[in-house]
Each structure stands twice: as structure tokens, then as C-alpha cells.
């Protein structure tokens, strides 16, 4: 790789940060069961510790996303504890994720529930999350709604739209001027007939109604098969409405597989849209890059390190696209040359450049190898084994 390209790759990596999900370190499963890993995080402290390891080895993950009910079940009174963990493990709290999908009350929905007292409960929880975020100096509140219905005729879709508009506006009005509400969409699961926020258009319209600090969050697993996700990203960039990503890969549905494990070109194309936008506008897209994955079979920390390294590789590759050249080729409709220009960047092996970048930053050249040699996994396996097999152990 030429010096010029290496510089471009390094420059891209300097500013690339990606947030880790606390829930990605805990035991999770499928709807058929949970296979327990002895090393999985049990407590919030374990999750901070694991995220801290990934950050120490990659230098790219200074924040950890928290799901309030799993990580701060006692709410705002636990923010002091979170601050202590952040300091101890050198990772800050990142996005704050409300839990409006698991309590029995939410059986027929949260912000879209026909019962006004349940809708209120959901919005009060989100408002509590805004306060928690304020206390922890976190910018983003990212609600995801499982709301919807399973059978035709069982719910009034338009009434539920209005309830969402009303509730999200109320939550938005409680934001500080530097906070943001990121609205995530998902077309299927757990509601299989209609989901209240099923796609980016619905999220976009709800965000617009909620107010100027609401944006759309794109979870790469939350699309129909073959949907053109980079086109959605381009539209959101065009309207200055993209707030963040939940990255993961998928083969069929919301599989939450390791980023780039199935289709790395997809993620490259998304990053390409962002780099192009930044090149054209001379501004940086203000996007929170976050991981949303749970690894049921792979070791959780290893999978997270793989994910971060893959994200860096694909982000750096996309930075190598020759934008001026591509713009001319597009203008002239030189189709094959334009496509080859994009593919040239994709097929560059950026790994040596990334190793150099890591060396230059005092990081291990191979974070996965360094993790394996660190003894951390053996230590936590021994420490957590008993807690993880205890029948009283729950998700959080
Ligand atoms: C959902 C969605 C949310 C995540 C939950 C746990 O499918 O992706 O972002 O918080 O799962
Ligand atoms: Mn998500
Ligand atoms: Mn999901």
C-alpha cells in the first residue's frame, strides 16, 4: 500500500470510535434456550470490566451502552456506582437504552399501548432515562420499541401512530440541549403482523414530530432481506437525520452475528456513503457508531474484539476510495470504471496499515492474540464460573 493510502487509513482510524453493548458480554440465548458461558458477565461491574479489556486492547471503544433495567435496575440512585465503575475500568457510560419491552405490563405494547396508564409508564421510564443520561453526562438516549400486533384487525394502527407521536414528543421535551433521542426501527419480531416503528421512514417521521434533537438509529439487522441499507443511510445523511448505528451482521433476520462475518461488503458500502458525504460537505457526520450483538456460541470478549477490528478494517478501506476520481466517473456514467474504483478500495489489504497504526498508539498489533495471551479469560472464567451456574442467576 502506498504511503498516501496508509496515511488515509491512519487518519480514518484516528477518529473512529465504536461503542460496546453491555448486554453483549452477558449470557444470552435464543428462544429455544440459553447456553451458559462460565466467563460471561453477570454483574454490571463484570460488563464494565470486559468492555474495559476490549478498549484497552483496541483503543477504539471508550464507551459502553447501558440498558437501564439490566445495568441500573434501581435507576438514577445507581449512577454513582456507574461513575465509579467507569473510572475503575476506564470506559465511560455511552448511550442509555430504556427497557420498555420486557415487563408484563407491556404485553400489548408500551408507548403504543391502548391503555393510557401503560403508555404513561413507558414515557416516564424514558424520561427517567433522560435524567440518568444527564447525570452520567451521556448524550444519547436510544429507545427501541417492541410494540406492534400479531394479527390483522387486533389493533388500530393509526391511533398507535398518534400515541407514539405524543409520547416521543414528551420524552424529547425533557432532553437537554446537547442530548439526542435516537429512534430505532425494526420490521419484525416480536410483533409479526405490524410493528409500530417498522422502518426508517416511520422512525424519520416520528423523529421529525418529536423535535430537532431526535434522529434515526439504523440497526443493520433490522431490515428485510436484500434491502439496500446504504441507500437508507444516504437518505438519512441527505436529511441530516442519522443519529447512530447498531452494527451487527445477519443471514436471515435479527441474527446479531459478528459484524462483517456474513457480508463485509455491505458494511463497507455503508461506510462509503458516510465517507463520501464527509468528503463532499467537508463536515464530519455526527454519528454514534455502536455494536448491538450477542454471541451465544463464541466467546463474548473475543467476538467483540473481532467485531471492533473488522469495523476498523472496513472503515479504513472505505476511506481509501478515490472520491474525486469516482465523482468524475459517476458524472460520465463510466459504469465499469466507477464500480472498479469502489472495488479497488474494498480489496486493499489494510491490515498491515492498521497494525502500524496500533503500534504508533502503543496498542498491541494483534488485539485478539494479545487478549488470548493476557490471562484475562482464564481469570474471569475461574471467578465467574460459580456465579454463572447458580440457578438464581438472571440475565442482568
Ligand atoms: C432489539 C434491538 C435493541 C436492543 C434489544 C436488546 O432487537 O436491537 O436495540 O436493545 O434488541
Ligand atoms: Mn439494536
Ligand atoms: Mn435487534
Tab-separated table of C-alpha atoms and ligand atoms in Angstrom:
chain	number	residue	atom	x	y	z
A	1	UNK	CA	0.000	0.000	0.000
A	2	UNK	CA	1.331	3.461	-0.885
A	3	UNK	CA	2.286	5.960	1.829
A	4	UNK	CA	-0.610	8.130	0.757
A	5	UNK	CA	-3.143	5.350	1.253
A	6	UNK	CA	-1.562	4.354	4.536
A	7	UNK	CA	-1.917	7.933	5.737
A	8	UNK	CA	-5.575	7.959	4.724
A	9	UNK	CA	-6.196	4.724	6.606
A	10	UNK	CA	-4.429	6.043	9.720
A	11	UNK	CA	-6.307	9.298	9.576
A	12	UNK	CA	-9.611	7.415	9.381
A	13	UNK	CA	-8.704	5.259	12.368
A	14	UNK	CA	-7.707	8.261	14.483
A	15	UNK	CA	-11.285	9.409	14.688
A	16	UNK	CA	-13.134	6.098	14.561
A	17	UNK	CA	-14.726	5.071	17.843
A	18	UNK	CA	-17.303	2.372	18.346
A	19	UNK	CA	-19.434	1.743	21.433
A	20	UNK	CA	-19.803	-1.691	23.013
A	21	UNK	CA	-23.117	-3.026	24.329
A	22	UNK	CA	-23.123	-4.085	27.982
A	23	UNK	CA	-25.566	-6.868	27.093
A	24	UNK	CA	-23.104	-8.337	24.603
A	25	UNK	CA	-20.966	-9.601	27.481
A	26	UNK	CA	-23.765	-11.340	29.383
A	27	UNK	CA	-25.329	-14.729	28.771
A	28	UNK	CA	-27.973	-14.542	26.103
A	29	UNK	CA	-29.722	-17.196	24.101
A	30	UNK	CA	-32.278	-17.985	21.505
A	31	UNK	CA	-35.966	-18.517	22.140
A	32	UNK	CA	-35.115	-22.202	22.461
A	33	UNK	CA	-32.711	-21.828	25.325
A	34	UNK	CA	-29.631	-20.271	26.786
A	35	UNK	CA	-26.225	-21.910	26.744
A	36	UNK	CA	-24.335	-20.591	29.707
A	37	UNK	CA	-20.707	-19.497	29.331
A	38	UNK	CA	-18.683	-19.666	32.507
A	39	UNK	CA	-16.876	-16.441	31.588
A	40	UNK	CA	-19.965	-14.396	30.765
A	41	UNK	CA	-20.532	-11.183	32.671
A	42	UNK	CA	-23.040	-11.499	35.488
A	43	UNK	CA	-22.927	-8.102	37.162
A	44	UNK	CA	-22.729	-4.618	35.732
A	45	UNK	CA	-19.203	-4.483	37.111
A	46	UNK	CA	-18.279	-7.575	35.038
A	47	UNK	CA	-19.621	-5.860	31.934
A	48	UNK	CA	-17.551	-2.729	32.558
A	49	UNK	CA	-14.519	-4.897	33.198
A	50	UNK	CA	-14.955	-6.783	29.905
A	51	UNK	CA	-15.634	-3.641	27.906
A	52	UNK	CA	-12.559	-2.099	29.527
A	53	UNK	CA	-10.477	-5.029	28.278
A	54	UNK	CA	-11.700	-4.589	24.713
A	55	UNK	CA	-10.963	-0.870	24.864
A	56	UNK	CA	-7.531	-1.370	26.391
A	57	UNK	CA	-6.580	-3.716	23.548
A	58	UNK	CA	-8.142	-1.830	20.624
A	59	UNK	CA	-8.123	1.802	21.777
A	60	UNK	CA	-11.367	2.268	19.855
A	61	UNK	CA	-14.151	1.720	22.382
A	62	UNK	CA	-14.163	4.400	25.077
A	63	UNK	CA	-17.869	3.945	25.892
A	64	UNK	CA	-20.296	1.210	26.853
A	65	UNK	CA	-24.028	1.290	26.087
A	66	UNK	CA	-26.248	0.566	29.064
A	67	UNK	CA	-29.696	-0.963	29.187
A	68	UNK	CA	-31.189	0.685	32.240
A	69	UNK	CA	-33.181	-2.181	33.655
A	70	UNK	CA	-30.334	-4.659	33.228
A	71	UNK	CA	-27.481	-2.414	34.331
A	72	UNK	CA	-29.072	0.105	36.696
A	73	UNK	CA	-32.179	-1.736	37.913
A	74	UNK	CA	-32.507	0.779	40.763
A	75	UNK	CA	-32.402	3.690	38.348
A	76	UNK	CA	-30.794	7.039	38.988
A	77	UNK	CA	-29.670	6.093	42.502
A	78	UNK	CA	-27.104	3.821	40.857
A	79	UNK	CA	-25.411	6.469	38.745
A	80	UNK	CA	-22.721	6.969	41.381
A	81	UNK	CA	-21.863	3.313	41.151
A	82	UNK	CA	-21.716	3.538	37.347
A	83	UNK	CA	-19.346	6.500	37.619
A	84	UNK	CA	-17.122	4.510	39.945
A	85	UNK	CA	-17.063	1.578	37.509
A	86	UNK	CA	-16.316	3.900	34.614
A	87	UNK	CA	-13.312	5.257	36.425
A	88	UNK	CA	-12.084	1.870	37.589
A	89	UNK	CA	-12.332	0.173	34.197
A	90	UNK	CA	-11.617	3.214	32.035
A	91	UNK	CA	-14.723	3.093	29.891
A	92	UNK	CA	-17.444	5.703	30.168
A	93	UNK	CA	-21.175	5.123	30.022
A	94	UNK	CA	-22.384	5.757	26.482
A	95	UNK	CA	-25.887	5.571	25.111
A	96	UNK	CA	-28.666	4.962	27.613
A	97	UNK	CA	-31.188	2.380	26.472
A	98	UNK	CA	-34.634	2.272	28.086
A	99	UNK	CA	-36.305	-1.100	28.652
A	100	UNK	CA	-39.891	-0.794	27.512
A	101	UNK	CA	-40.296	-4.316	26.215
A	102	UNK	CA	-39.978	-6.900	28.944
A	103	UNK	CA	-42.339	-6.084	31.815
A	104	UNK	CA	-45.698	-7.884	31.890
A	105	UNK	CA	-47.437	-4.520	31.531
A	106	UNK	CA	-46.006	-4.205	28.051
A	107	UNK	CA	-47.672	-7.336	26.710
A	108	UNK	CA	-49.768	-5.222	24.318
A	109	UNK	CA	-47.192	-2.516	23.852
A	110	UNK	CA	-45.542	0.394	25.651
A	111	UNK	CA	-45.798	3.827	24.036
A	112	UNK	CA	-48.407	2.391	21.667
A	113	UNK	CA	-50.454	0.526	24.269
A	114	UNK	CA	-54.206	1.231	24.153
A	115	UNK	CA	-54.141	1.714	27.944
A	116	UNK	CA	-53.118	5.323	28.715
A	117	UNK	CA	-51.647	4.402	32.094
A	118	UNK	CA	-49.252	1.941	30.457
A	119	UNK	CA	-48.281	4.459	27.785
A	120	UNK	CA	-47.558	6.894	30.573
A	121	UNK	CA	-45.470	4.344	32.428
A	122	UNK	CA	-43.342	3.805	29.312
A	123	UNK	CA	-42.768	7.510	28.752
A	124	UNK	CA	-41.984	8.079	32.438
A	125	UNK	CA	-39.332	5.373	32.144
A	126	UNK	CA	-37.822	7.059	29.078
A	127	UNK	CA	-37.876	10.408	30.878
A	128	UNK	CA	-36.088	8.716	33.799
A	129	UNK	CA	-33.515	7.523	31.293
A	130	UNK	CA	-33.023	11.096	30.103
A	131	UNK	CA	-32.289	12.074	33.709
A	132	UNK	CA	-29.894	9.152	34.142
A	133	UNK	CA	-28.140	10.144	30.938
A	134	UNK	CA	-27.864	13.728	32.161
A	135	UNK	CA	-26.329	12.586	35.421
A	136	UNK	CA	-23.816	10.390	33.621
A	137	UNK	CA	-23.110	13.084	31.014
A	138	UNK	CA	-24.316	10.812	28.236
A	139	UNK	CA	-25.598	12.362	25.083
A	140	UNK	CA	-27.813	9.719	23.517
A	141	UNK	CA	-30.996	8.062	24.730
A	142	UNK	CA	-31.865	5.160	22.427
A	143	UNK	CA	-35.267	3.631	22.905
A	144	UNK	CA	-36.220	0.551	20.954
A	145	UNK	CA	-39.901	-0.394	20.945
A	146	UNK	CA	-41.127	-3.946	20.622
A	147	UNK	CA	-44.639	-2.566	20.090
A	148	UNK	CA	-46.946	-3.963	17.466
A	149	UNK	CA	-49.523	-6.657	16.941
A	150	UNK	CA	-49.632	-10.226	15.714
A	151	UNK	CA	-52.952	-10.439	13.903
A	152	UNK	CA	-54.870	-8.249	11.457
A	153	UNK	CA	-57.663	-6.208	12.942
A	154	UNK	CA	-56.486	-6.552	16.518
A	155	UNK	CA	-55.111	-3.010	16.893
A	156	UNK	CA	-55.818	0.416	15.453
A	157	UNK	CA	-52.604	1.240	13.617
A	158	UNK	CA	-53.319	4.946	13.198
A	159	UNK	CA	-54.264	5.507	16.803
A	160	UNK	CA	-50.998	3.936	17.809
A	161	UNK	CA	-49.083	6.282	15.485
A	162	UNK	CA	-50.645	9.234	17.294
A	163	UNK	CA	-49.759	7.752	20.705
A	164	UNK	CA	-46.164	7.313	19.619
A	165	UNK	CA	-46.028	10.869	18.317
A	166	UNK	CA	-47.357	12.200	21.578
A	167	UNK	CA	-45.117	10.086	23.815
A	168	UNK	CA	-41.908	10.671	21.907
A	169	UNK	CA	-42.540	14.393	21.890
A	170	UNK	CA	-42.956	14.351	25.659
A	171	UNK	CA	-39.672	12.482	26.039
A	172	UNK	CA	-37.944	14.787	23.578
A	173	UNK	CA	-39.094	17.854	25.520
A	174	UNK	CA	-37.138	16.650	28.519
A	175	UNK	CA	-33.816	16.497	26.678
A	176	UNK	CA	-31.027	18.925	27.476
A	177	UNK	CA	-29.882	20.982	24.515
A	178	UNK	CA	-26.882	18.691	23.959
A	179	UNK	CA	-28.782	15.421	24.262
A	180	UNK	CA	-30.318	13.384	21.487
A	181	UNK	CA	-33.144	10.891	21.150
A	182	UNK	CA	-32.250	8.099	18.718
A	183	UNK	CA	-35.259	6.261	17.348
A	184	UNK	CA	-34.650	2.683	16.276
A	185	UNK	CA	-36.869	0.758	13.882
A	186	UNK	CA	-37.407	-2.920	13.240
A	187	UNK	CA	-39.843	-4.543	10.840
A	188	UNK	CA	-40.392	-7.852	12.611
A	189	UNK	CA	-40.056	-9.582	15.965
A	190	UNK	CA	-41.509	-9.743	18.487
A	191	UNK	CA	-44.566	-8.340	16.682
A	192	UNK	CA	-45.152	-10.285	13.486
A	193	UNK	CA	-48.168	-8.680	11.837
A	194	UNK	CA	-47.467	-4.993	12.337
A	195	UNK	CA	-44.649	-3.273	14.184
A	196	UNK	CA	-45.327	0.312	15.239
A	197	UNK	CA	-41.924	1.608	14.115
A	198	UNK	CA	-41.234	-0.795	11.289
A	199	UNK	CA	-38.841	1.086	9.040
A	200	UNK	CA	-36.624	4.130	8.622
A	201	UNK	CA	-39.428	6.202	7.131
A	202	UNK	CA	-41.595	5.725	10.198
A	203	UNK	CA	-38.670	6.433	12.507
A	204	UNK	CA	-37.839	9.530	10.446
A	205	UNK	CA	-41.375	10.918	10.634
A	206	UNK	CA	-41.659	10.232	14.348
A	207	UNK	CA	-38.289	11.894	14.948
A	208	UNK	CA	-39.367	14.951	12.973
A	209	UNK	CA	-42.549	15.222	15.037
A	210	UNK	CA	-40.706	14.701	18.295
A	211	UNK	CA	-38.391	17.659	17.703
A	212	UNK	CA	-34.986	18.817	16.469
A	213	UNK	CA	-32.935	16.618	18.749
A	214	UNK	CA	-34.470	13.351	17.580
A	215	UNK	CA	-32.684	11.264	14.960
A	216	UNK	CA	-32.938	7.831	13.410
A	217	UNK	CA	-30.884	4.866	14.578
A	218	UNK	CA	-30.077	2.225	11.981
A	219	UNK	CA	-29.617	-1.295	13.311
A	220	UNK	CA	-28.144	-3.226	10.393
A	221	UNK	CA	-30.028	-6.391	11.407
A	222	UNK	CA	-33.398	-4.666	11.314
A	223	UNK	CA	-34.201	-4.819	7.620
A	224	UNK	CA	-35.872	-7.126	5.177
A	225	UNK	CA	-33.652	-9.431	3.195
A	226	UNK	CA	-31.968	-7.688	0.267
A	227	UNK	CA	-32.948	-4.202	1.430
A	228	UNK	CA	-30.437	-1.590	0.301
A	229	UNK	CA	-29.210	-0.308	3.657
A	230	UNK	CA	-26.607	2.085	2.244
A	231	UNK	CA	-29.362	3.818	0.308
A	232	UNK	CA	-31.245	4.356	3.566
A	233	UNK	CA	-28.051	5.751	5.066
A	234	UNK	CA	-27.628	8.087	2.082
A	235	UNK	CA	-31.179	9.384	2.516
A	236	UNK	CA	-30.699	9.942	6.220
A	237	UNK	CA	-27.404	11.741	5.604
A	238	UNK	CA	-29.061	13.905	2.984
A	239	UNK	CA	-31.672	14.977	5.540
A	240	UNK	CA	-29.209	15.212	8.415
A	241	UNK	CA	-31.276	12.638	10.280
A	242	UNK	CA	-28.884	9.804	11.045
A	243	UNK	CA	-28.026	9.650	14.722
A	244	UNK	CA	-26.346	6.306	15.072
A	245	UNK	CA	-25.859	2.697	14.139
A	246	UNK	CA	-26.323	-0.583	15.856
A	247	UNK	CA	-23.867	-2.757	13.989
A	248	UNK	CA	-24.136	-6.494	13.607
A	249	UNK	CA	-24.391	-8.945	10.749
A	250	UNK	CA	-27.208	-11.232	9.775
A	251	UNK	CA	-28.031	-14.057	7.433
A	252	UNK	CA	-31.783	-14.298	7.919
A	253	UNK	CA	-33.329	-11.982	10.474
A	254	UNK	CA	-32.102	-10.034	13.509
A	255	UNK	CA	-29.354	-12.584	13.974
A	256	UNK	CA	-26.935	-10.302	15.857
A	257	UNK	CA	-23.935	-12.059	14.324
A	258	UNK	CA	-20.403	-10.688	14.328
A	259	UNK	CA	-20.042	-7.629	12.105
A	260	UNK	CA	-18.815	-8.473	8.616
A	261	UNK	CA	-18.944	-12.214	9.220
A	262	UNK	CA	-21.565	-12.749	6.513
A	263	UNK	CA	-21.330	-9.707	4.243
A	264	UNK	CA	-18.392	-7.361	4.798
A	265	UNK	CA	-19.092	-5.546	1.508
A	266	UNK	CA	-22.421	-4.370	2.957
A	267	UNK	CA	-20.723	-2.606	5.848
A	268	UNK	CA	-18.060	-1.208	3.508
A	269	UNK	CA	-20.794	0.280	1.329
A	270	UNK	CA	-22.414	1.911	4.350
A	271	UNK	CA	-19.096	3.443	5.413
A	272	UNK	CA	-18.509	4.522	1.834
A	273	UNK	CA	-21.718	6.561	1.882
A	274	UNK	CA	-20.579	8.261	5.074
A	275	UNK	CA	-17.047	8.983	3.841
A	276	UNK	CA	-18.447	10.348	0.581
A	277	UNK	CA	-20.807	12.625	2.464
A	278	UNK	CA	-17.928	13.888	4.590
A	279	UNK	CA	-15.702	14.422	1.557
A	280	UNK	CA	-18.396	16.309	-0.319
A	281	UNK	CA	-19.526	18.506	2.555
A	282	UNK	CA	-16.212	18.945	4.340
A	283	UNK	CA	-18.044	18.206	7.589
A	284	UNK	CA	-17.970	15.233	9.846
A	285	UNK	CA	-21.187	13.232	10.065
A	286	UNK	CA	-22.182	13.241	13.717
A	287	UNK	CA	-22.956	9.557	14.046
A	288	UNK	CA	-22.742	7.309	17.108
A	289	UNK	CA	-21.260	4.004	15.967
A	290	UNK	CA	-22.408	1.249	18.273
A	291	UNK	CA	-22.306	-2.525	18.310
A	292	UNK	CA	-25.510	-4.438	19.029
A	293	UNK	CA	-24.579	-8.090	19.083
A	294	UNK	CA	-24.950	-11.047	21.353
A	295	UNK	CA	-22.786	-14.049	20.833
A	296	UNK	CA	-24.395	-17.206	22.029
A	297	UNK	CA	-21.684	-19.622	20.986
A	298	UNK	CA	-18.482	-17.620	20.517
A	299	UNK	CA	-16.532	-16.316	23.464
A	300	UNK	CA	-18.086	-12.932	24.105
A	301	UNK	CA	-14.965	-10.844	24.546
A	302	UNK	CA	-13.162	-12.481	21.629
A	303	UNK	CA	-16.168	-11.885	19.389
A	304	UNK	CA	-16.277	-8.259	20.485
A	305	UNK	CA	-12.572	-7.797	19.671
A	306	UNK	CA	-13.155	-9.419	16.268
A	307	UNK	CA	-16.036	-7.013	15.708
A	308	UNK	CA	-14.057	-3.900	16.568
A	309	UNK	CA	-11.124	-4.982	14.378
A	310	UNK	CA	-13.482	-5.723	11.486
A	311	UNK	CA	-15.188	-2.358	11.886
A	312	UNK	CA	-11.795	-0.637	11.795
A	313	UNK	CA	-10.787	-2.580	8.687
A	314	UNK	CA	-13.958	-1.770	6.790
A	315	UNK	CA	-13.999	1.860	7.900
A	316	UNK	CA	-10.361	2.284	6.826
A	317	UNK	CA	-10.945	0.536	3.489
A	318	UNK	CA	-13.859	2.836	2.729
A	319	UNK	CA	-11.606	5.823	3.465
A	320	UNK	CA	-9.344	4.747	0.595
A	321	UNK	CA	-11.916	5.333	-2.123
A	322	UNK	CA	-10.666	7.970	-4.553
A	323	UNK	CA	-13.581	10.324	-4.201
A	324	UNK	CA	-12.671	12.899	-6.845
A	325	UNK	CA	-11.996	10.198	-9.394
A	326	UNK	CA	-15.218	8.374	-8.521
A	327	UNK	CA	-17.254	11.568	-8.808
A	328	UNK	CA	-15.957	12.133	-12.343
A	329	UNK	CA	-16.612	8.554	-13.337
A	330	UNK	CA	-20.137	8.777	-11.976
A	331	UNK	CA	-20.741	12.033	-13.787
A	332	UNK	CA	-19.596	10.468	-17.048
A	333	UNK	CA	-21.574	7.309	-16.389
A	334	UNK	CA	-18.400	5.250	-16.740
A	335	UNK	CA	-20.044	2.338	-15.058
A	336	UNK	CA	-17.379	-0.324	-15.073
A	337	UNK	CA	-14.612	2.099	-14.121
A	338	UNK	CA	-16.729	3.559	-11.326
A	339	UNK	CA	-17.518	0.160	-9.919
A	340	UNK	CA	-13.867	-0.882	-10.175
A	341	UNK	CA	-12.857	2.308	-8.376
A	342	UNK	CA	-15.053	1.270	-5.442
A	343	UNK	CA	-13.881	-2.317	-5.565
A	344	UNK	CA	-10.221	-1.245	-5.636
A	345	UNK	CA	-10.606	0.234	-2.187
A	346	UNK	CA	-12.534	-2.752	-0.892
A	347	UNK	CA	-9.851	-5.186	-1.970
A	348	UNK	CA	-6.955	-3.259	-0.423
A	349	UNK	CA	-5.451	-5.156	2.461
A	350	UNK	CA	-5.491	-2.526	5.184
A	351	UNK	CA	-4.404	-4.890	7.945
A	352	UNK	CA	-0.665	-4.022	7.783
A	353	UNK	CA	-1.537	-0.302	7.944
A	354	UNK	CA	-3.774	-0.950	10.942
A	355	UNK	CA	-1.034	-2.875	12.695
A	356	UNK	CA	1.273	0.116	12.180
A	357	UNK	CA	-1.386	2.458	13.495
A	358	UNK	CA	-1.759	0.314	16.613
A	359	UNK	CA	1.995	0.232	17.136
A	360	UNK	CA	2.087	4.002	16.848
A	361	UNK	CA	-0.559	4.242	19.569
A	362	UNK	CA	1.074	1.836	21.982
A	363	UNK	CA	-1.571	-0.816	21.306
A	364	UNK	CA	-0.989	-4.495	20.602
A	365	UNK	CA	-0.687	-5.128	16.864
A	366	UNK	CA	-2.979	-8.130	17.155
A	367	UNK	CA	-5.590	-7.430	19.852
A	368	UNK	CA	-7.090	-10.908	19.653
A	369	UNK	CA	-3.744	-12.581	20.166
A	370	UNK	CA	-2.915	-10.156	22.967
A	371	UNK	CA	-6.207	-10.987	24.651
A	372	UNK	CA	-5.502	-14.701	24.445
A	373	UNK	CA	-2.088	-14.186	25.989
A	374	UNK	CA	-3.314	-11.824	28.700
A	375	UNK	CA	-4.737	-14.481	31.020
A	376	UNK	CA	-7.868	-12.346	31.476
A	377	UNK	CA	-10.206	-15.027	30.150
A	378	UNK	CA	-8.821	-17.707	32.457
A	379	UNK	CA	-9.104	-15.348	35.406
A	380	UNK	CA	-12.721	-14.381	34.816
A	381	UNK	CA	-13.701	-17.947	33.952
A	382	UNK	CA	-12.471	-19.074	37.355
A	383	UNK	CA	-14.018	-16.088	39.112
A	384	UNK	CA	-17.413	-16.205	37.463
A	385	UNK	CA	-17.978	-19.918	36.963
A	386	UNK	CA	-19.896	-20.380	40.152
A	387	UNK	CA	-21.987	-17.243	39.758
A	388	UNK	CA	-22.813	-18.278	36.205
A	389	UNK	CA	-24.053	-21.736	37.039
A	390	UNK	CA	-26.062	-20.633	40.030
A	391	UNK	CA	-29.776	-21.172	39.320
A	392	UNK	CA	-30.650	-17.790	40.817
A	393	UNK	CA	-28.576	-16.013	38.246
A	394	UNK	CA	-30.650	-13.877	35.898
A	395	UNK	CA	-29.812	-12.016	32.716
A	396	UNK	CA	-28.504	-8.873	34.363
B	1	LIG	C1	-33.560	-5.293	19.883
B	1	LIG	C2	-32.925	-4.007	19.418
B	1	LIG	C3	-32.417	-3.145	20.537
B	1	LIG	C4	-31.725	-3.930	21.605
B	1	LIG	C5	-32.584	-5.097	22.028
B	1	LIG	C6	-31.935	-5.886	23.141
B	1	LIG	O1	-33.713	-6.198	18.821
B	1	LIG	O2	-31.907	-4.271	18.513
B	1	LIG	O3	-31.532	-2.176	20.064
B	1	LIG	O4	-31.539	-3.059	22.661
B	1	LIG	O5	-32.830	-5.924	20.904
B	2	LIG	MN1	-30.485	-2.617	18.117
B	3	LIG	MN1	-32.011	-6.128	17.296
